[in-house]
């Protein structure tokens, strides 16, 4: 069943602040195999002009994906999460994420399309720090696969 296009433009409440820690940044950098010292060494980050370590460019996925759960779990939208796959992810930065940032995400449904029986949702997550400064916008595409002919 196709998702209701009247949800396009729906914005969900901001998430509680997520405090970005040095250790979380280090763990993420290790997990993705990126040895950039700006992610683990405060002095290396300061040499590049940052006040503390910065996060790898894909780090905001950690908090924006959690924020997108508001969309996925919205009972009015009726999205069947068992059929959802992550289709695409992009980030548009104002500045890097830094250790010590307290970040909140506001999620909006930008589009809903039906392609070959699949529902395709474009979700945007605006990430701001606790002073209100924009840090990054995450663009996520979620695909709810169509049921097969057996209804599965």
PDB file of C-alpha atoms in Angstrom:
ATOM      1  CA  UNK A   1       0.000   0.000   0.000  1.00  0.00           C
ATOM      2  CA  UNK A   2       1.446   3.359  -1.055  1.00  0.00           C
ATOM      3  CA  UNK A   3       2.371   5.851   1.617  1.00  0.00           C
ATOM      4  CA  UNK A   4       0.262   8.973   1.960  1.00  0.00           C
ATOM      5  CA  UNK A   5       1.913  11.901   0.122  1.00  0.00           C
ATOM      6  CA  UNK A   6       0.259  14.347   2.537  1.00  0.00           C
ATOM      7  CA  UNK A   7       3.165  13.506   4.884  1.00  0.00           C
ATOM      8  CA  UNK A   8       5.561  15.379   2.595  1.00  0.00           C
ATOM      9  CA  UNK A   9       6.792  18.379   4.561  1.00  0.00           C
ATOM     10  CA  UNK A  10       5.958  16.862   7.948  1.00  0.00           C
ATOM     11  CA  UNK A  11       8.566  17.891  10.506  1.00  0.00           C
ATOM     12  CA  UNK A  12       9.133  15.972  13.720  1.00  0.00           C
ATOM     13  CA  UNK A  13      10.236  17.472  17.050  1.00  0.00           C
ATOM     14  CA  UNK A  14      13.970  17.942  17.639  1.00  0.00           C
ATOM     15  CA  UNK A  15      15.735  15.071  19.342  1.00  0.00           C
ATOM     16  CA  UNK A  16      17.222  15.498  22.803  1.00  0.00           C
ATOM     17  CA  UNK A  17      20.820  16.750  22.585  1.00  0.00           C
ATOM     18  CA  UNK A  18      23.481  14.152  21.846  1.00  0.00           C
ATOM     19  CA  UNK A  19      26.822  15.007  23.413  1.00  0.00           C
ATOM     20  CA  UNK A  20      29.667  14.143  21.069  1.00  0.00           C
ATOM     21  CA  UNK A  21      32.581  12.664  22.988  1.00  0.00           C
ATOM     22  CA  UNK A  22      36.191  12.176  21.981  1.00  0.00           C
ATOM     23  CA  UNK A  23      35.922   8.459  22.656  1.00  0.00           C
ATOM     24  CA  UNK A  24      32.825   8.080  20.455  1.00  0.00           C
ATOM     25  CA  UNK A  25      34.647   9.868  17.638  1.00  0.00           C
ATOM     26  CA  UNK A  26      37.721   7.648  18.111  1.00  0.00           C
ATOM     27  CA  UNK A  27      35.580   4.485  18.167  1.00  0.00           C
ATOM     28  CA  UNK A  28      33.776   5.547  15.000  1.00  0.00           C
ATOM     29  CA  UNK A  29      37.059   6.359  13.210  1.00  0.00           C
ATOM     30  CA  UNK A  30      38.480   2.965  14.185  1.00  0.00           C
ATOM     31  CA  UNK A  31      35.282   1.206  13.089  1.00  0.00           C
ATOM     32  CA  UNK A  32      35.443   2.746   9.614  1.00  0.00           C
ATOM     33  CA  UNK A  33      39.225   2.299   9.361  1.00  0.00           C
ATOM     34  CA  UNK A  34      40.110   5.997   9.086  1.00  0.00           C
ATOM     35  CA  UNK A  35      43.417   6.813  10.793  1.00  0.00           C
ATOM     36  CA  UNK A  36      43.219  10.597  10.316  1.00  0.00           C
ATOM     37  CA  UNK A  37      44.877  11.995  13.469  1.00  0.00           C
ATOM     38  CA  UNK A  38      42.380  14.891  13.589  1.00  0.00           C
ATOM     39  CA  UNK A  39      39.837  12.273  14.738  1.00  0.00           C
ATOM     40  CA  UNK A  40      41.899  11.000  17.664  1.00  0.00           C
ATOM     41  CA  UNK A  41      44.559  13.545  18.623  1.00  0.00           C
ATOM     42  CA  UNK A  42      43.444  16.928  20.033  1.00  0.00           C
ATOM     43  CA  UNK A  43      46.822  18.476  19.155  1.00  0.00           C
ATOM     44  CA  UNK A  44      46.557  17.334  15.524  1.00  0.00           C
ATOM     45  CA  UNK A  45      43.046  18.819  15.361  1.00  0.00           C
ATOM     46  CA  UNK A  46      44.256  22.091  16.920  1.00  0.00           C
ATOM     47  CA  UNK A  47      47.067  22.263  14.335  1.00  0.00           C
ATOM     48  CA  UNK A  48      44.303  22.262  11.714  1.00  0.00           C
ATOM     49  CA  UNK A  49      42.478  25.111  13.468  1.00  0.00           C
ATOM     50  CA  UNK A  50      39.854  23.121  15.405  1.00  0.00           C
ATOM     51  CA  UNK A  51      39.298  23.488  19.154  1.00  0.00           C
ATOM     52  CA  UNK A  52      39.212  19.701  19.684  1.00  0.00           C
ATOM     53  CA  UNK A  53      39.090  16.477  17.681  1.00  0.00           C
ATOM     54  CA  UNK A  54      36.641  16.420  14.811  1.00  0.00           C
ATOM     55  CA  UNK A  55      34.467  13.554  13.646  1.00  0.00           C
ATOM     56  CA  UNK A  56      34.737  11.714  10.335  1.00  0.00           C
ATOM     57  CA  UNK A  57      32.293  13.053   7.724  1.00  0.00           C
ATOM     58  CA  UNK A  58      29.870  10.131   8.085  1.00  0.00           C
ATOM     59  CA  UNK A  59      29.685  10.336  11.905  1.00  0.00           C
ATOM     60  CA  UNK A  60      26.352  12.250  11.912  1.00  0.00           C
ATOM     61  CA  UNK A  61      24.699   9.074  10.625  1.00  0.00           C
ATOM     62  CA  UNK A  62      24.825   7.881  14.251  1.00  0.00           C
ATOM     63  CA  UNK A  63      22.387  10.554  15.396  1.00  0.00           C
ATOM     64  CA  UNK A  64      20.446  11.281  12.211  1.00  0.00           C
ATOM     65  CA  UNK A  65      19.480   7.637  11.734  1.00  0.00           C
ATOM     66  CA  UNK A  66      18.193   7.536  15.317  1.00  0.00           C
ATOM     67  CA  UNK A  67      16.233  10.732  14.641  1.00  0.00           C
ATOM     68  CA  UNK A  68      14.739   9.215  11.471  1.00  0.00           C
ATOM     69  CA  UNK A  69      13.197   6.570  13.709  1.00  0.00           C
ATOM     70  CA  UNK A  70      10.490   9.152  14.400  1.00  0.00           C
ATOM     71  CA  UNK A  71       9.465   8.827  10.751  1.00  0.00           C
ATOM     72  CA  UNK A  72       9.838   5.062  10.600  1.00  0.00           C
ATOM     73  CA  UNK A  73       7.838   4.556  13.809  1.00  0.00           C
ATOM     74  CA  UNK A  74       5.091   7.090  13.030  1.00  0.00           C
ATOM     75  CA  UNK A  75       1.935   4.929  13.166  1.00  0.00           C
ATOM     76  CA  UNK A  76       0.029   7.450  11.042  1.00  0.00           C
ATOM     77  CA  UNK A  77       2.548   7.073   8.208  1.00  0.00           C
ATOM     78  CA  UNK A  78       2.156   3.287   8.241  1.00  0.00           C
ATOM     79  CA  UNK A  79       5.631   2.388   7.046  1.00  0.00           C
ATOM     80  CA  UNK A  80       6.383  -1.345   7.330  1.00  0.00           C
ATOM     81  CA  UNK A  81       9.924  -1.288   8.753  1.00  0.00           C
ATOM     82  CA  UNK A  82      10.429  -4.992   8.016  1.00  0.00           C
ATOM     83  CA  UNK A  83      10.503  -3.994   4.326  1.00  0.00           C
ATOM     84  CA  UNK A  84      12.752  -0.915   4.673  1.00  0.00           C
ATOM     85  CA  UNK A  85      16.260  -0.747   3.249  1.00  0.00           C
ATOM     86  CA  UNK A  86      18.612   2.212   3.426  1.00  0.00           C
ATOM     87  CA  UNK A  87      18.884   3.531  -0.104  1.00  0.00           C
ATOM     88  CA  UNK A  88      21.205   6.539   0.032  1.00  0.00           C
ATOM     89  CA  UNK A  89      22.919   8.969   2.402  1.00  0.00           C
ATOM     90  CA  UNK A  90      24.460  12.401   1.823  1.00  0.00           C
ATOM     91  CA  UNK A  91      25.737  15.148   4.119  1.00  0.00           C
ATOM     92  CA  UNK A  92      25.994  18.906   3.572  1.00  0.00           C
ATOM     93  CA  UNK A  93      28.244  20.571   6.138  1.00  0.00           C
ATOM     94  CA  UNK A  94      28.445  24.061   7.561  1.00  0.00           C
ATOM     95  CA  UNK A  95      31.279  22.969   9.852  1.00  0.00           C
ATOM     96  CA  UNK A  96      32.730  19.687  11.148  1.00  0.00           C
ATOM     97  CA  UNK A  97      31.253  17.894  14.136  1.00  0.00           C
ATOM     98  CA  UNK A  98      33.578  18.434  17.102  1.00  0.00           C
ATOM     99  CA  UNK A  99      34.107  16.708  20.429  1.00  0.00           C
ATOM    100  CA  UNK A 100      32.020  18.547  23.001  1.00  0.00           C
ATOM    101  CA  UNK A 101      29.222  19.436  20.577  1.00  0.00           C
ATOM    102  CA  UNK A 102      25.700  18.913  21.900  1.00  0.00           C
ATOM    103  CA  UNK A 103      23.683  18.175  18.776  1.00  0.00           C
ATOM    104  CA  UNK A 104      19.956  17.940  18.158  1.00  0.00           C
ATOM    105  CA  UNK A 105      18.319  16.737  14.951  1.00  0.00           C
ATOM    106  CA  UNK A 106      15.065  17.930  13.414  1.00  0.00           C
ATOM    107  CA  UNK A 107      13.743  15.515  10.790  1.00  0.00           C
ATOM    108  CA  UNK A 108      11.479  16.384   7.862  1.00  0.00           C
ATOM    109  CA  UNK A 109       9.982  14.169   5.152  1.00  0.00           C
ATOM    110  CA  UNK A 110      11.025  15.819   1.891  1.00  0.00           C
ATOM    111  CA  UNK A 111       9.384  13.441  -0.568  1.00  0.00           C
ATOM    112  CA  UNK A 112       7.410  10.246  -0.927  1.00  0.00           C
ATOM    113  CA  UNK A 113       7.388   8.459  -4.263  1.00  0.00           C
ATOM    114  CA  UNK A 114       6.159   5.124  -5.484  1.00  0.00           C
ATOM    115  CA  UNK A 115       8.497   3.349  -7.902  1.00  0.00           C
ATOM    116  CA  UNK A 116       7.661  -0.124  -9.217  1.00  0.00           C
ATOM    117  CA  UNK A 117       5.457  -0.683  -6.184  1.00  0.00           C
ATOM    118  CA  UNK A 118       8.191   0.383  -3.767  1.00  0.00           C
ATOM    119  CA  UNK A 119       7.748   3.420  -1.511  1.00  0.00           C
ATOM    120  CA  UNK A 120      10.746   5.752  -1.576  1.00  0.00           C
ATOM    121  CA  UNK A 121      11.025   8.327   1.215  1.00  0.00           C
ATOM    122  CA  UNK A 122      13.497  11.180   1.258  1.00  0.00           C
ATOM    123  CA  UNK A 123      14.163  12.313   4.806  1.00  0.00           C
ATOM    124  CA  UNK A 124      16.212  15.360   5.788  1.00  0.00           C
ATOM    125  CA  UNK A 125      17.838  15.762   9.201  1.00  0.00           C
ATOM    126  CA  UNK A 126      18.927  19.269  10.182  1.00  0.00           C
ATOM    127  CA  UNK A 127      21.633  19.072  12.857  1.00  0.00           C
ATOM    128  CA  UNK A 128      22.207  22.077  15.124  1.00  0.00           C
ATOM    129  CA  UNK A 129      24.364  22.563  18.188  1.00  0.00           C
ATOM    130  CA  UNK A 130      22.986  23.808  21.497  1.00  0.00           C
ATOM    131  CA  UNK A 131      23.622  27.441  20.497  1.00  0.00           C
ATOM    132  CA  UNK A 132      21.398  26.944  17.435  1.00  0.00           C
ATOM    133  CA  UNK A 133      24.284  26.940  14.947  1.00  0.00           C
ATOM    134  CA  UNK A 134      23.695  24.716  11.917  1.00  0.00           C
ATOM    135  CA  UNK A 135      26.340  22.000  11.714  1.00  0.00           C
ATOM    136  CA  UNK A 136      25.250  19.567   9.009  1.00  0.00           C
ATOM    137  CA  UNK A 137      22.232  18.462   7.032  1.00  0.00           C
ATOM    138  CA  UNK A 138      21.824  14.738   6.424  1.00  0.00           C
ATOM    139  CA  UNK A 139      19.806  13.522   3.463  1.00  0.00           C
ATOM    140  CA  UNK A 140      18.610   9.922   3.746  1.00  0.00           C
ATOM    141  CA  UNK A 141      16.656   7.814   1.289  1.00  0.00           C
ATOM    142  CA  UNK A 142      14.631   4.923   2.666  1.00  0.00           C
ATOM    143  CA  UNK A 143      13.032   2.338   0.405  1.00  0.00           C
ATOM    144  CA  UNK A 144      10.084   0.250   1.589  1.00  0.00           C
ATOM    145  CA  UNK A 145      10.160  -2.763  -0.696  1.00  0.00           C
ATOM    146  CA  UNK A 146       6.877  -3.868  -2.226  1.00  0.00           C
ATOM    147  CA  UNK A 147       5.329  -7.123  -1.034  1.00  0.00           C
ATOM    148  CA  UNK A 148       5.919  -9.985  -3.441  1.00  0.00           C
ATOM    149  CA  UNK A 149       3.043 -11.728  -5.164  1.00  0.00           C
ATOM    150  CA  UNK A 150       2.657 -14.183  -2.273  1.00  0.00           C
ATOM    151  CA  UNK A 151       1.993 -11.191  -0.019  1.00  0.00           C
ATOM    152  CA  UNK A 152       5.349 -11.456   1.739  1.00  0.00           C
TER     153      UNK A 152
END
